[in-house]
CSV table of C-alpha atoms in Angstrom, one decimal:
chain,number,residue,atom,x,y,z
A,1,UNK,CA,0.0,0.0,0.0
A,2,UNK,CA,3.1,2.2,-0.2
A,3,UNK,CA,1.7,4.3,-3.2
A,4,UNK,CA,-1.7,5.2,-1.7
A,5,UNK,CA,-2.0,8.9,-0.8
A,6,UNK,CA,-4.4,10.8,1.3
A,7,UNK,CA,-6.1,13.0,-1.4
A,8,UNK,CA,-9.3,13.3,-3.3
A,9,UNK,CA,-8.4,10.9,-6.2
A,10,UNK,CA,-10.8,8.1,-5.3
A,11,UNK,CA,-13.6,10.6,-4.5
A,12,UNK,CA,-13.1,12.3,-7.9
A,13,UNK,CA,-13.1,8.9,-9.6
A,14,UNK,CA,-16.4,8.0,-7.8
A,15,UNK,CA,-17.9,11.2,-9.2
A,16,UNK,CA,-16.8,10.4,-12.7
A,17,UNK,CA,-18.0,6.7,-12.6
A,18,UNK,CA,-21.5,7.9,-11.4
A,19,UNK,CA,-22.0,9.4,-14.9
A,20,UNK,CA,-23.5,6.7,-17.2
A,21,UNK,CA,-21.4,7.9,-20.2
A,22,UNK,CA,-22.3,5.3,-22.8
A,23,UNK,CA,-21.7,6.9,-26.2
A,24,UNK,CA,-24.9,7.0,-28.2
A,25,UNK,CA,-26.9,8.9,-30.8
A,26,UNK,CA,-26.6,12.7,-31.1
A,27,UNK,CA,-28.8,14.8,-28.8
A,28,UNK,CA,-29.1,18.3,-30.2
A,29,UNK,CA,-25.6,19.8,-30.1
A,30,UNK,CA,-24.2,16.8,-28.2
A,31,UNK,CA,-22.7,14.5,-30.9
A,32,UNK,CA,-22.5,11.4,-28.6
A,33,UNK,CA,-25.4,12.1,-26.2
A,34,UNK,CA,-25.8,13.5,-22.8
A,35,UNK,CA,-23.7,11.0,-20.8
A,36,UNK,CA,-20.3,11.5,-22.5
A,37,UNK,CA,-20.9,15.3,-22.5
A,38,UNK,CA,-21.5,15.3,-18.7
A,39,UNK,CA,-18.4,13.2,-18.2
A,40,UNK,CA,-16.4,15.7,-20.3
A,41,UNK,CA,-17.7,18.6,-18.4
A,42,UNK,CA,-16.9,16.9,-15.1
A,43,UNK,CA,-13.2,16.3,-16.1
A,44,UNK,CA,-12.7,19.8,-17.5
A,45,UNK,CA,-14.2,21.4,-14.4
A,46,UNK,CA,-12.0,19.2,-12.2
A,47,UNK,CA,-8.8,20.1,-14.2
A,48,UNK,CA,-9.7,23.8,-14.1
A,49,UNK,CA,-10.1,23.6,-10.3
A,50,UNK,CA,-6.7,21.9,-10.1
A,51,UNK,CA,-5.1,24.8,-12.0
A,52,UNK,CA,-4.8,23.3,-15.5
A,53,UNK,CA,-5.4,25.2,-18.7
A,54,UNK,CA,-8.5,23.7,-20.4
A,55,UNK,CA,-10.0,23.8,-23.8
A,56,UNK,CA,-13.1,22.5,-25.5
A,57,UNK,CA,-13.4,21.1,-29.0
A,58,UNK,CA,-17.0,22.1,-29.5
A,59,UNK,CA,-18.8,19.2,-27.8
A,60,UNK,CA,-16.7,16.5,-29.4
A,61,UNK,CA,-14.0,16.3,-26.8
A,62,UNK,CA,-11.8,18.5,-24.6
A,63,UNK,CA,-8.3,18.8,-23.1
A,64,UNK,CA,-6.3,20.1,-20.1
A,65,UNK,CA,-2.7,21.2,-20.1
A,66,UNK,CA,0.2,22.0,-17.9
A,67,UNK,CA,3.8,23.0,-18.6
A,68,UNK,CA,5.5,25.3,-21.0
A,69,UNK,CA,7.5,24.8,-24.2
A,70,UNK,CA,7.2,24.0,-27.9
A,71,UNK,CA,7.1,20.2,-27.5
A,72,UNK,CA,3.7,18.7,-26.8
A,73,UNK,CA,3.2,15.4,-25.0
A,74,UNK,CA,-0.2,13.9,-25.3
A,75,UNK,CA,-2.1,11.6,-22.9
A,76,UNK,CA,-5.1,10.2,-24.7
A,77,UNK,CA,-8.0,8.9,-22.5
A,78,UNK,CA,-11.6,8.2,-23.1
A,79,UNK,CA,-14.6,9.0,-20.9
A,80,UNK,CA,-17.2,6.9,-22.6
A,81,UNK,CA,-17.9,3.3,-21.4
A,82,UNK,CA,-19.5,0.2,-22.7
A,83,UNK,CA,-23.0,-0.6,-21.4
A,84,UNK,CA,-23.1,-2.2,-18.0
A,85,UNK,CA,-24.6,-5.4,-19.2
A,86,UNK,CA,-26.0,-8.2,-17.0
A,87,UNK,CA,-24.3,-10.0,-14.1
A,88,UNK,CA,-23.3,-7.3,-11.7
A,89,UNK,CA,-23.3,-7.8,-8.0
A,90,UNK,CA,-22.7,-4.1,-7.2
A,91,UNK,CA,-24.2,-1.0,-8.7
A,92,UNK,CA,-22.2,-0.4,-12.0
A,93,UNK,CA,-22.3,3.4,-11.8
A,94,UNK,CA,-21.6,3.8,-8.1
A,95,UNK,CA,-17.8,3.1,-7.8
A,96,UNK,CA,-18.1,0.8,-4.8
A,97,UNK,CA,-15.1,0.2,-2.6
A,98,UNK,CA,-14.9,-3.3,-1.2
A,99,UNK,CA,-11.7,-4.3,0.6
A,100,UNK,CA,-8.7,-3.4,-1.6
A,101,UNK,CA,-10.7,-3.0,-4.8
A,102,UNK,CA,-12.9,-0.3,-6.3
A,103,UNK,CA,-15.7,-1.6,-8.6
A,104,UNK,CA,-17.7,0.2,-11.3
A,105,UNK,CA,-18.1,0.5,-15.0
A,106,UNK,CA,-15.0,2.4,-16.3
A,107,UNK,CA,-12.8,2.1,-13.2
A,108,UNK,CA,-10.2,0.3,-15.4
A,109,UNK,CA,-11.5,1.3,-18.9
A,110,UNK,CA,-10.8,4.2,-18.9
A,111,UNK,CA,-12.0,6.5,-16.2
A,112,UNK,CA,-9.7,5.2,-13.5
A,113,UNK,CA,-6.6,5.7,-15.6
A,114,UNK,CA,-7.8,9.1,-16.7
A,115,UNK,CA,-8.2,10.3,-13.1
A,116,UNK,CA,-4.8,8.7,-12.2
A,117,UNK,CA,-3.2,10.7,-15.1
A,118,UNK,CA,-4.8,13.9,-14.0
A,119,UNK,CA,-3.4,13.5,-10.5
A,120,UNK,CA,0.0,12.6,-11.9
A,121,UNK,CA,-0.1,15.9,-13.8
A,122,UNK,CA,-1.2,17.7,-10.7
A,123,UNK,CA,1.7,16.5,-8.7
A,124,UNK,CA,4.1,17.6,-11.3
A,125,UNK,CA,2.4,21.0,-11.6
A,126,UNK,CA,2.5,21.5,-7.9
A,127,UNK,CA,6.2,20.5,-7.6
A,128,UNK,CA,7.2,23.6,-9.6
A,129,UNK,CA,9.8,21.6,-11.6
A,130,UNK,CA,10.2,22.9,-15.1
A,131,UNK,CA,9.1,20.1,-17.5
A,132,UNK,CA,10.6,21.6,-20.7
A,133,UNK,CA,7.4,20.8,-22.6
A,134,UNK,CA,3.7,21.0,-22.4
A,135,UNK,CA,1.7,18.0,-21.3
A,136,UNK,CA,-1.9,17.7,-22.5
A,137,UNK,CA,-4.5,15.2,-21.4
A,138,UNK,CA,-7.0,14.7,-24.2
A,139,UNK,CA,-10.5,13.6,-23.2
A,140,UNK,CA,-12.2,11.5,-25.9
A,141,UNK,CA,-15.9,10.8,-25.7
A,142,UNK,CA,-16.6,8.0,-28.2
A,143,UNK,CA,-13.8,5.4,-28.1
A,144,UNK,CA,-15.9,2.4,-27.4
A,145,UNK,CA,-18.1,2.8,-30.5
A,146,UNK,CA,-15.1,2.3,-32.8
A,147,UNK,CA,-16.0,5.3,-35.0
A,148,UNK,CA,-13.8,7.8,-33.2
A,149,UNK,CA,-15.4,11.0,-34.6
A,150,UNK,CA,-14.1,12.7,-31.5
A,151,UNK,CA,-10.5,12.1,-32.6
A,152,UNK,CA,-11.3,13.0,-36.2
A,153,UNK,CA,-12.6,16.4,-34.9
A,154,UNK,CA,-9.5,16.9,-32.7
A,155,UNK,CA,-7.0,16.1,-35.5
A,156,UNK,CA,-8.8,18.5,-37.9
A,157,UNK,CA,-8.9,21.5,-35.5
A,158,UNK,CA,-6.2,21.1,-32.7
A,159,UNK,CA,-2.5,20.8,-32.2
A,160,UNK,CA,-1.3,17.2,-32.5
A,161,UNK,CA,1.1,15.8,-29.8
A,162,UNK,CA,4.6,15.1,-30.8
A,163,UNK,CA,4.5,11.8,-28.8
A,164,UNK,CA,2.5,10.4,-25.9
A,165,UNK,CA,0.6,7.4,-24.5
A,166,UNK,CA,-2.9,6.2,-23.8
A,167,UNK,CA,-3.4,4.5,-20.4
A,168,UNK,CA,-5.9,2.0,-21.8
A,169,UNK,CA,-4.2,-1.4,-22.0
A,170,UNK,CA,-1.5,-3.3,-20.1
A,171,UNK,CA,1.9,-2.7,-18.5
A,172,UNK,CA,4.7,-2.7,-19.2
A,173,UNK,CA,3.8,-1.3,-22.6
A,174,UNK,CA,2.0,-2.1,-25.9
A,175,UNK,CA,4.2,-1.3,-28.9
A,176,UNK,CA,1.9,-2.9,-31.5
A,177,UNK,CA,-1.9,-3.5,-31.9
A,178,UNK,CA,-3.6,-5.8,-34.3
A,179,UNK,CA,-5.9,-4.5,-37.0
A,180,UNK,CA,-9.5,-4.2,-36.2
A,181,UNK,CA,-12.4,-5.0,-38.5
A,182,UNK,CA,-16.1,-4.8,-37.8
A,183,UNK,CA,-18.2,-6.9,-40.2
A,184,UNK,CA,-22.0,-7.2,-40.3
A,185,UNK,CA,-23.2,-10.5,-41.6
A,186,UNK,CA,-26.9,-10.6,-42.6
A,187,UNK,CA,-29.3,-13.2,-43.8
A,188,UNK,CA,-32.9,-12.6,-45.1
A,189,UNK,CA,-35.3,-13.2,-42.3
A,190,UNK,CA,-37.5,-15.2,-44.6
A,191,UNK,CA,-34.7,-17.7,-45.1
A,192,UNK,CA,-33.5,-17.9,-41.5
A,193,UNK,CA,-36.2,-19.9,-39.7
A,194,UNK,CA,-36.0,-17.3,-37.0
A,195,UNK,CA,-38.9,-15.5,-35.5
A,196,UNK,CA,-36.9,-13.2,-33.3
A,197,UNK,CA,-33.3,-12.9,-32.0
A,198,UNK,CA,-31.6,-10.5,-29.7
A,199,UNK,CA,-28.3,-10.8,-27.9
A,200,UNK,CA,-25.2,-8.9,-26.9
A,201,UNK,CA,-24.5,-5.4,-25.8
A,202,UNK,CA,-21.8,-4.3,-28.3
A,203,UNK,CA,-19.7,-5.9,-31.0
A,204,UNK,CA,-16.5,-5.6,-28.9
A,205,UNK,CA,-18.1,-7.4,-26.0
A,206,UNK,CA,-18.6,-11.2,-25.6
A,207,UNK,CA,-22.4,-11.5,-25.5
A,208,UNK,CA,-23.5,-12.1,-22.0
A,209,UNK,CA,-27.2,-12.9,-22.8
A,210,UNK,CA,-29.1,-14.0,-25.9
A,211,UNK,CA,-32.8,-14.8,-26.6
A,212,UNK,CA,-34.2,-16.3,-29.7
A,213,UNK,CA,-37.4,-17.8,-31.1
A,214,UNK,CA,-37.1,-20.2,-34.0
A,215,UNK,CA,-39.3,-22.5,-36.2
A,216,UNK,CA,-38.8,-26.2,-36.3
A,217,UNK,CA,-39.4,-28.3,-39.5
A,218,UNK,CA,-43.1,-28.5,-38.6
A,219,UNK,CA,-43.4,-24.8,-38.3
A,220,UNK,CA,-43.7,-24.8,-34.5
A,221,UNK,CA,-42.1,-22.0,-32.5
A,222,UNK,CA,-39.5,-22.7,-29.8
A,223,UNK,CA,-38.0,-20.1,-27.5
A,224,UNK,CA,-34.4,-20.2,-26.1
A,225,UNK,CA,-32.6,-18.0,-23.7
A,226,UNK,CA,-29.1,-18.5,-22.5
A,227,UNK,CA,-26.7,-16.4,-20.3
A,228,UNK,CA,-23.0,-16.6,-20.9
A,229,UNK,CA,-20.1,-14.4,-19.5
A,230,UNK,CA,-19.2,-11.0,-20.8
A,231,UNK,CA,-15.5,-10.2,-21.6
A,232,UNK,CA,-13.7,-7.8,-23.9
A,233,UNK,CA,-14.1,-8.8,-27.6
A,234,UNK,CA,-10.4,-8.9,-28.2
A,235,UNK,CA,-10.0,-11.7,-25.6
A,236,UNK,CA,-13.1,-13.9,-26.3
A,237,UNK,CA,-11.5,-16.8,-24.5
A,238,UNK,CA,-12.1,-15.0,-21.2
A,239,UNK,CA,-15.9,-15.1,-21.7
A,240,UNK,CA,-18.6,-17.5,-22.7
A,241,UNK,CA,-20.6,-16.3,-25.7
A,242,UNK,CA,-24.4,-16.5,-25.1
A,243,UNK,CA,-25.1,-16.3,-28.9
A,244,UNK,CA,-23.1,-19.4,-29.5
A,245,UNK,CA,-24.9,-21.2,-26.6
A,246,UNK,CA,-28.3,-20.4,-28.1
A,247,UNK,CA,-27.2,-21.4,-31.6
A,248,UNK,CA,-25.8,-24.7,-30.5
A,249,UNK,CA,-29.3,-25.8,-29.3
A,250,UNK,CA,-31.3,-24.1,-32.1
A,251,UNK,CA,-32.5,-25.6,-35.4
A,252,UNK,CA,-33.0,-24.0,-38.7
A,253,UNK,CA,-31.0,-22.4,-41.5
A,254,UNK,CA,-29.5,-19.5,-39.6
A,255,UNK,CA,-28.4,-21.9,-36.8
A,256,UNK,CA,-26.9,-24.2,-39.4
A,257,UNK,CA,-24.9,-21.3,-40.9
A,258,UNK,CA,-23.7,-20.1,-37.5
A,259,UNK,CA,-22.7,-23.5,-36.2
A,260,UNK,CA,-20.9,-24.5,-39.4
A,261,UNK,CA,-19.0,-21.3,-39.8
A,262,UNK,CA,-18.5,-19.9,-36.3
A,263,UNK,CA,-19.8,-22.4,-33.7
A,264,UNK,CA,-17.9,-22.3,-30.4
A,265,UNK,CA,-14.7,-21.0,-32.0
A,266,UNK,CA,-13.0,-17.6,-32.0
A,267,UNK,CA,-9.9,-18.4,-34.1
A,268,UNK,CA,-11.4,-18.1,-37.6
A,269,UNK,CA,-10.9,-21.8,-38.3
A,270,UNK,CA,-14.5,-22.5,-39.4
A,271,UNK,CA,-14.5,-19.3,-41.5
A,272,UNK,CA,-11.4,-20.2,-43.6
A,273,UNK,CA,-9.7,-17.3,-41.8
A,274,UNK,CA,-7.3,-18.9,-39.2
A,275,UNK,CA,-4.5,-16.3,-39.6
A,276,UNK,CA,-1.4,-15.7,-37.6
A,277,UNK,CA,2.0,-14.1,-37.8
A,278,UNK,CA,5.1,-14.2,-35.7
A,279,UNK,CA,4.9,-10.5,-34.6
A,280,UNK,CA,1.4,-10.3,-33.4
A,281,UNK,CA,0.0,-13.8,-33.0
A,282,UNK,CA,-3.5,-15.2,-33.9
A,283,UNK,CA,-6.6,-13.6,-35.3
A,284,UNK,CA,-9.7,-13.4,-33.0
A,285,UNK,CA,-13.3,-13.3,-34.1
A,286,UNK,CA,-16.0,-12.3,-31.7
A,287,UNK,CA,-19.7,-12.5,-32.7
A,288,UNK,CA,-20.8,-9.7,-30.3
A,289,UNK,CA,-24.4,-8.8,-31.3
A,290,UNK,CA,-27.3,-10.5,-33.0
A,291,UNK,CA,-30.5,-8.6,-33.8
A,292,UNK,CA,-33.4,-8.6,-36.3
A,293,UNK,CA,-35.7,-6.3,-38.2
A,294,UNK,CA,-38.6,-7.0,-40.5
A,295,UNK,CA,-36.4,-8.1,-43.3
A,296,UNK,CA,-33.0,-9.3,-42.0
A,297,UNK,CA,-31.1,-11.1,-39.3
A,298,UNK,CA,-27.9,-9.3,-38.4
A,299,UNK,CA,-24.7,-10.7,-36.8
A,300,UNK,CA,-21.9,-8.2,-35.8
A,301,UNK,CA,-18.4,-9.6,-35.8
A,302,UNK,CA,-15.5,-7.9,-34.0
A,303,UNK,CA,-12.3,-9.1,-35.6
A,304,UNK,CA,-8.7,-8.5,-34.5
A,305,UNK,CA,-6.3,-9.6,-37.2
A,306,UNK,CA,-2.5,-9.9,-37.3
A,307,UNK,CA,-0.5,-6.9,-38.5
A,308,UNK,CA,0.9,-8.7,-41.6
A,309,UNK,CA,-2.6,-9.2,-43.1
A,310,UNK,CA,-5.1,-6.7,-44.6
A,311,UNK,CA,-8.7,-5.9,-44.0
A,312,UNK,CA,-9.4,-6.8,-47.6
A,313,UNK,CA,-8.0,-10.3,-47.3
A,314,UNK,CA,-9.9,-11.0,-44.1
A,315,UNK,CA,-13.1,-9.8,-45.6
A,316,UNK,CA,-12.6,-11.8,-48.8
A,317,UNK,CA,-12.0,-15.0,-46.9
A,318,UNK,CA,-15.1,-14.6,-44.7
A,319,UNK,CA,-17.3,-13.6,-47.7
A,320,UNK,CA,-16.3,-16.6,-49.7
A,321,UNK,CA,-17.1,-18.9,-46.8
A,322,UNK,CA,-20.5,-17.5,-45.9
A,323,UNK,CA,-22.0,-16.7,-49.3
A,324,UNK,CA,-23.1,-20.3,-49.9
A,325,UNK,CA,-25.5,-19.9,-47.0
A,326,UNK,CA,-27.1,-16.9,-48.5
A,327,UNK,CA,-25.3,-14.5,-46.1
A,328,UNK,CA,-24.1,-11.1,-47.1
A,329,UNK,CA,-21.1,-9.3,-45.7
A,330,UNK,CA,-20.8,-5.6,-45.1
A,331,UNK,CA,-17.8,-3.7,-43.7
A,332,UNK,CA,-19.1,-1.6,-40.8
A,333,UNK,CA,-15.7,-0.1,-39.7
A,334,UNK,CA,-12.1,-0.8,-38.9
A,335,UNK,CA,-8.9,0.6,-37.6
A,336,UNK,CA,-5.4,0.2,-38.9
A,337,UNK,CA,-2.8,-1.8,-37.0
A,338,UNK,CA,-0.1,0.0,-35.0
A,339,UNK,CA,3.6,-1.0,-35.0
A,340,UNK,CA,6.2,1.2,-33.4
A,341,UNK,CA,9.9,0.6,-32.8
A,342,UNK,CA,10.1,-0.8,-29.3
A,343,UNK,CA,13.8,0.3,-29.1
A,344,UNK,CA,13.0,3.9,-29.7
A,345,UNK,CA,14.2,6.5,-27.1
A,346,UNK,CA,10.6,7.4,-26.2
A,347,UNK,CA,9.4,3.9,-25.6
A,348,UNK,CA,12.5,2.9,-23.7
A,349,UNK,CA,11.9,6.0,-21.5
A,350,UNK,CA,8.4,4.8,-20.6
A,351,UNK,CA,9.7,1.4,-19.9
A,352,UNK,CA,12.4,2.8,-17.6
A,353,UNK,CA,9.7,4.6,-15.5
A,354,UNK,CA,7.7,1.4,-15.2
A,355,UNK,CA,10.7,-0.7,-14.3
A,356,UNK,CA,11.9,1.8,-11.7
A,357,UNK,CA,8.6,1.7,-9.8
A,358,UNK,CA,7.9,-2.0,-10.2
A,359,UNK,CA,11.4,-3.7,-10.5
A,360,UNK,CA,9.8,-5.7,-13.3
A,361,UNK,CA,11.9,-6.2,-16.5
A,362,UNK,CA,9.0,-7.6,-18.6
A,363,UNK,CA,9.3,-6.8,-22.3
A,364,UNK,CA,6.7,-4.7,-24.2
A,365,UNK,CA,3.9,-6.6,-25.9
A,366,UNK,CA,1.5,-6.8,-28.9
A,367,UNK,CA,-2.2,-7.0,-28.3
A,368,UNK,CA,-5.5,-7.3,-30.1
A,369,UNK,CA,-7.3,-4.6,-28.2
A,370,UNK,CA,-7.8,-1.3,-30.0
A,371,UNK,CA,-6.8,2.0,-28.3
A,372,UNK,CA,-6.4,5.6,-29.2
A,373,UNK,CA,-2.8,4.7,-30.1
A,374,UNK,CA,-4.2,4.1,-33.5
A,375,UNK,CA,-5.6,7.7,-33.7
A,376,UNK,CA,-2.3,9.6,-33.8
A,377,UNK,CA,1.3,9.1,-34.6
A,378,UNK,CA,3.9,8.2,-31.9
A,379,UNK,CA,1.3,7.2,-29.3
A,380,UNK,CA,1.6,3.9,-27.4
A,381,UNK,CA,-0.7,2.1,-25.0
A,382,UNK,CA,0.8,2.2,-21.5
A,383,UNK,CA,-1.0,0.5,-18.5
A,384,UNK,CA,-3.0,0.4,-16.3
A,385,UNK,CA,-3.3,-3.4,-16.0
A,386,UNK,CA,-0.2,-5.0,-14.4
A,387,UNK,CA,1.1,-8.4,-15.4
A,388,UNK,CA,-0.8,-11.2,-13.8
A,389,UNK,CA,-3.8,-9.1,-12.8
A,390,UNK,CA,-7.3,-10.3,-13.8
A,391,UNK,CA,-8.7,-8.5,-16.9
A,392,UNK,CA,-12.1,-7.1,-16.0
A,393,UNK,CA,-12.7,-4.5,-18.6
A,394,UNK,CA,-16.1,-4.9,-20.4
A,395,UNK,CA,-17.1,-7.5,-17.8
A,396,UNK,CA,-19.6,-7.4,-14.9
A,397,UNK,CA,-18.1,-6.3,-11.6
A,398,UNK,CA,-15.3,-4.4,-13.4
A,399,UNK,CA,-12.7,-3.5,-10.8
A,400,UNK,CA,-9.2,-2.3,-10.2
A,401,UNK,CA,-7.0,-2.8,-7.1
A,402,UNK,CA,-6.8,0.6,-5.4
A,403,UNK,CA,-3.0,0.1,-4.9
A,404,UNK,CA,-2.6,-0.6,-8.6
A,405,UNK,CA,-4.4,2.6,-9.5
A,406,UNK,CA,-2.1,4.7,-7.2
A,407,UNK,CA,1.0,2.7,-8.5
A,408,UNK,CA,0.0,3.5,-12.1
A,409,UNK,CA,-0.3,7.2,-11.1
A,410,UNK,CA,3.3,7.1,-9.8
A,411,UNK,CA,4.5,5.5,-13.0
A,412,UNK,CA,2.7,8.1,-15.1
A,413,UNK,CA,4.1,10.9,-13.0
A,414,UNK,CA,7.7,9.6,-13.5
A,415,UNK,CA,7.2,8.9,-17.2
A,416,UNK,CA,5.7,12.4,-17.9
A,417,UNK,CA,8.5,14.1,-15.9
A,418,UNK,CA,11.3,12.4,-17.8
A,419,UNK,CA,9.8,12.2,-21.3
């Protein structure tokens, strides 16, 4: 508990977590809805009270800054969260402290790290030490949707950092991220043998619940509902997909398509898309959402593919595999892969800060998760999850150890000071 300090950091985190900031449809002049806007206002107000210079990018996002100089270091965080989903044993938007943990949606992804970075900046500002640069924390409001219109607005209107990090992944450091591809597979309802189907909260979450009604060969209706276990879509092995559980028991043409091309796998093997490379490992494919309208059944796939492959090749392989079932494939979005030189002076400087605090010489890694490191040049993902810790982002009862949050803050303070 050596890093825990008597200050308002946890109280400020509780206030931020209490805002249900799920990014959604525009509401008037609020491009991502009221929740993310309230979270942005909360953080800008907090930073202003702490003595930072603040700025707003219309209602798309905002930033807060300390220091002086021509060089600009960026810390990219996001204030939006995924929906709470089922299975919580505590109130997801109440930041509950139990023992040595703090629970709540966003405490690790990404509100907790955002508050830790703010307090790291505050310590440096209060110290009076000249930094020789400006340090700007940039508050995104729509990271979890995958569209990143917030970052598009920032890049079009504001000064870009020369380098920086996003505290939205793992320690010691992520120097490469797989490509992300969002595909929508759709089958005509009339050909599906489905009456209704609904499951999953977001494409980048393992579906925690699914309900469906299907027709058997005699035209009789049968209802199924199954609960699985939510997890981040980039690590589907940590969850249990409720869509797959329902399809495994269901009959009919859509179920046949699903079970023969996806089934209980997440490695692309049934989709003729089992791809891998030495630098970044294996592809992962997560069927995150199923839904229907009057004409179509839709299945959303969240795909994380190795850096040596392309979006076009992945899409082609999957299209060729599913077309014989009468299924169409549409590209809903994607993000380029990230690959930086892990031996660069900047990355080695961040690693040195981590190693000084932890005495851990672990090497930097590649991951399938997608962070704001993809949004700008010379940005890497840096914490807050320490090696060996349980990954709870996008899961019910999301939590972070309180000591880990303060330790991450100390690492960020040292990294910012020395960068």
